[in-house]
Each structure stands twice: as structure tokens, then as C-alpha cells.
Amino acid sequence: MNKFLEEVLEGLHSEPKYLLSKYFYDKAGDKLFQQIMDSEEYYPTKCELEIFTTQTHELAKTLKNGFDTFDLIELGAGDATKSSHLLQQLIIEKANFTYYPIDISKSMVAHLEEILPQKIEGLQVTGLNGEYFQMLEKAAQISSKMKVVLFLGSNIGNVPINEAEKFCKTLRSHLKKGDYVLMGFDLKKNPQIILAAYNDAKGYTKAFNLNLLKRINKELNADFDVTCFDHYAMYDPETGACKSYLISLKDQKVKINNADMIYFKENEFIFMEISQKYSINQTDELAIASGFKPIKHFLDSKSWFLDTIWEC
Ligand code: AVJ
């Protein structure tokens, strides 16, 4: 049985129901996420882009750290808009490296392999389509050079905070002493600003969540009526958890794969995604607890977003 079907059925047969946010990113999902990033309210990408455009030299200098040659691996590269500034700078500084973008979206990886070497002359790109740790292993098989891993955009926010240490320890176990990691964290701030970013007025975030139901319809032969679900986002300033749900607007049933029946009560929710927010202290503690040494903080001018460099 395919893994997507397996994990969808597991989530929808659970109590309470959930779906995994890694499945947001099919072709339509990639496009909707792009629209979210371009929206008025969604600030994380803009803040991190500011760091990558105004502190490029300092970032490149710290990450190169005297490695003669290295592999630059990006987990969840997406369209690589932010990282391409760093890539460009590393090329200018004549760094000797290969770029390995890892992404769950097949079309994104193919796109990067095609356009990046055209955009950045002399850049070597080897794309890897799949899940983070499987692809990290693959990269280690391809090359035994020192590794610099980029994990930007607060992608780590999708890991619940009580699992973040385990996640970072697993990341650490795929790396060797002296390797570097650049982690992007969205920081705690005014709750209204955070909530608005996950509840944009034009409804891109709603469409992004509903698109996963559409994807399940298409790929798993299901019959979700997406007009019978609404999007609900909430932010808890106490825990820093920003969570998204889809709410069933009536009692309804959905058939999946022409076999499994899923029953929804009116107002029942599907938990869709967590986007955890951190304090700077929490990120340092997370690094140390997971076997890394935090060595440098890069903040945007509003101090809304942190790119932090960890050494193994
Ligand atoms: C790609 C995981 C960083 O959690 O902020 C944006 C995804 N979800 N709006 C985030 C997302 C809803 C995003 N990450």
C-alpha cells in the first residue's frame, strides 16, 4: 500500500483526526504556499530574506569556516529564493562546494536542477527528492565531504516542540564533528501578528489547507466536499504553538480509496499543522540539548526571525 494512503488513513481513523503537513506540497500546494509567502500578513519569508540579503557576506564567511571543500545541503529547499543569495555569494568568494537541495516536492527539485545553474554560473547542483533524513543519508553516500546543512524558513516549526529535541538529535546523528547547521526559527512576538500570518485575509492559507483534501480526492480516490470544511488557526502565546485545523461544517461521511469510510461530526476538527514559535534562549537550549554548539545569531531588523548557526 502506498505511504500517502497509509498515513492519511491512520490520521483520519485517529481520535482526534489529523493529517500530516508534509503532504501540503503537491503542485497546487507549492503554488498556494508561494501565494502565502507573497501575502501581506505572512512575514517569516520576508524577515529571513532580509537576513539573507543584508548579511550575506557574514553568513557565507561563517559557514565556509575554512573548509577547503564541502557539501551544502538544504532541507526543504522549496524555490531556494533565500538560499540562492548565499549560493551566489559563495560562488563569488570562490568556495568549492556542491549544493544538494532536498525537497518533498518532485517538481520543485526538478525545477531547481534546471534553473539554478543557469542563474548562478559555476554552481553545481544535485537535487534530492524525498524525506529529509532518507535524503541526508543519500547525500552522505554520494559524498563524504564536510557538510553544511541549511534548514531555513522555520520548517522546524512543523515539529511539535516536545519532539524537536529528538528531531535535532536525529539530524546530529547524520552529521560528523565539525559539520555546520544553519537553522531558521520564527520567534515569539505580538500574537496578533503571528495569528494574522496563518489567517490571511485573501484566504490563501485556507485554500492551502483545503488543497490537501483536494489532493486526497485526486490521488486517493476520495470524495471530500471541500465546501463543507472551514479553516481555523489559533496561536497560544504561552506555549508558542500556532496551530491550524479544518472544521467539519456538518455531519458528513467521506469515502477514501473506494473502501474506507470516514465519519465527521458537525464541528469536528482535523488537526493540520503546527508552526512552533521560539524564544532565542529556547533555540540555544535546543541546540545544546541535541549535541550542537550555537555559534552565531543572525536577526532581521525587527528581531522577528532568527537564523542561528550550530556547530556539531
Ligand atoms: C513552510 C512550515 C515554514 O509553518 O510557517 C505557512 C508553512 N503553513 N502557512 C509555516 C505554512 C501555513 C510554513 N513552513
XYZ file of N, CA and C and ligand atoms in Angstrom, residues 25 33 36 42 153-155 158 198 208 273 275, ligand 1:
50
model
N 2.386 19.796 0.028
C 3.158 20.328 -1.090
C 3.088 19.505 -2.376
N 1.438 27.924 -1.429
C 2.413 28.356 -0.430
C 3.166 29.593 -0.932
N 0.945 32.411 -0.225
C 1.011 32.742 1.210
C 2.246 33.604 1.467
N 1.998 37.275 5.822
C 2.992 36.228 6.118
C 4.407 36.833 6.114
N 13.532 28.883 6.961
C 12.101 29.159 6.836
C 11.277 28.790 8.049
N 11.931 28.423 9.141
C 11.244 27.853 10.309
C 10.470 26.598 9.941
N 11.038 25.824 9.019
C 10.476 24.499 8.744
C 10.455 23.648 10.004
N 7.293 22.966 12.142
C 6.325 21.897 11.888
C 6.541 20.678 12.799
N -1.196 33.302 9.702
C -1.777 31.988 9.432
C -3.287 32.070 9.196
N -4.806 26.619 1.083
C -3.631 25.743 1.240
C -4.015 24.504 2.059
N -1.696 21.309 11.100
C -0.305 21.767 11.117
C 0.028 22.510 12.400
N 2.987 25.302 13.706
C 4.116 26.167 13.358
C 4.612 26.768 14.664
C 6.911 26.143 5.441
C 6.493 25.160 7.544
C 7.646 27.238 7.430
O 4.727 26.828 9.165
O 5.053 28.882 8.573
C 2.648 28.691 6.083
C 4.102 26.555 6.279
N 1.671 26.906 6.738
N 1.350 28.969 6.294
C 4.983 27.684 8.316
C 2.848 27.371 6.372
C 0.756 27.896 6.681
C 5.296 27.226 6.892
N 6.562 26.436 6.826
